[in-house]
C-alpha angles and dihedrals in degrees: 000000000000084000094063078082091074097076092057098047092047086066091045095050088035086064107079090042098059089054096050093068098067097069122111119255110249125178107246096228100229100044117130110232135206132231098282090039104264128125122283099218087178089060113122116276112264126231142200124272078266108059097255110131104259105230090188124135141081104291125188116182109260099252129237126263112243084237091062089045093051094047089067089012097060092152122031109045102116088116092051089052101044105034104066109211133106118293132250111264109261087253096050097066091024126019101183097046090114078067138091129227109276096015083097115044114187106204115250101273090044091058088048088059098037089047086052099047086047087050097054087042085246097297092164091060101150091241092059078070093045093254126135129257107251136218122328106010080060085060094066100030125127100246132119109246126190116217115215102191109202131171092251096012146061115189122193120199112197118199103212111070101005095256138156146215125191111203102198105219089177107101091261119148122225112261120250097243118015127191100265105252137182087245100019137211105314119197122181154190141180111248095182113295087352129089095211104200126190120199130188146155094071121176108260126251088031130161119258092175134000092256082072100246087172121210126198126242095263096058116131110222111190110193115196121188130187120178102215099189130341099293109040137067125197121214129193121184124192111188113204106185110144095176093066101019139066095215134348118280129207122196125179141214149144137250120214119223120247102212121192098022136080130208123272131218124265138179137182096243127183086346100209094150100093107064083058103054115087135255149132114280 
């Protein structure tokens, strides 16, 4: 009964989408073109006046093919179907689905949390009170996020709901005790190719999937992007919370770069959705 909440994420991860498409096309000055003008996403990869890969752009996750839902969604894919937009990343909906039953133990009270949140189809999904989703579900939503690669700096613009991250690049050590936030404190550094980013100082009792896998205020989320070629970003998340988890856990996927388009702005205004949506009292 838990996958009847598919058909409610995918309208919530099908919003911003549907929004999106309403900007206006703009060429990206910079963007290396083909033949018949369009972008070269294959393109090499471009990199800063200093040499450092430039992960700018506007990214969205690759989304998963039906066929991979239904594999771990059997029952409850009748959005998916009708819908006709692209799917939720795998991790998004689900981020231990690369493991099997019994690789990834939550302790007793986690599982509590995580089988009520299943049992009310995830009715309590940040976004039905207007809240964002925090780090690292964001990672893997379907919502459009504008990198703004700076010397000391990386921005990311998210385009639903018109939220914000600052990765400090200056050297700059976490502090000790930071006030608990939906994204964090991220702190970075290049290791080669790869922006290594450490976050910390989470609210407590967040999100880490829709399927309300639930992590605990002092997790550890590393975030590690590589751009490949022009078009394509790699993302690896490693999720260190000892409190709800037997051991860390990584997962992997792509974003897909969005040329000649920019993100729009999106609130969550006069929010009436949630008393409609269906769950155990």
């Amino acid at each position: 009964m838990r996958f009847r909440i598919f058909s409610i994420l995918i309208a919530i991860a099908m919003a911003s989408v549907a929004a999106h498409a309403q900007w206006l096309n703009h060429p990206t000055p910079g963007t290396p073109r083909t033949k018949d003008g369009k972008p070269n996403l294959a393109a090499p990869a471009p990199r800063t006046a200093d040499g450092k890969p430039d992960l700018s752009g506007i990214w969205m996750p690759e989304p998963a093919p039906l066929e991979e839902l239904l594999k771990f969604i059997p029952d409850g894919v009748n959005g998916a179907q009708t819908l006709g937009e692209p799917q939720p990343s795998r991790y998004f909906m689900n981020a231990l689905s690369d493991f099997k039953p019994g690789e990834i133990v939550m302790t007793p009270a986690a599982e509590a949390v995580a089988k009520a949140r299943g049992d009310s189809f995830a009715k309590d999904l940040p976004t039905s009170f207007c809240l964002p989703f925090g780090v690292p579900i964001i990672d893997a939503a379907l919502i459009p996020r504008k990198i703004i690669q700076l010397p000391t700096l990386v921005l990311i613009l998210y385009e639903e709901p018109t939220a914000f991250r600052q990765i400090y690049l200056d050297g700059r050590k976490a502090p000790v005790d930071p006030e608990p936030a939906f994204f964090g404190y991220s702190v970075g550094r290049w290791e080669g190719e790869w922006l290594v980013v450490d976050v910390i100082g989470f609210k407590d009792e967040g999100w880490l999937d829709a399927f309300g896998h639930p992590h605990s205020g002092s997790m550890r989320v590393t975030e590690r992007f590589r751009r490949r070629n022009f078009g394509t970003l790699e993302a690896r998340v490693t999720v260190d919370d000892t409190k709800t988890y037997n051991k860390p856990f990584t997962y992997s996927f792509n974003l897909r770069l969005m040329p000649d388009t920019d993100v729009l702005e999106t609130f969550c205004e006069n929010e009436k959705d949630r008393p409609r949506l269906v769950g155990n009292q």
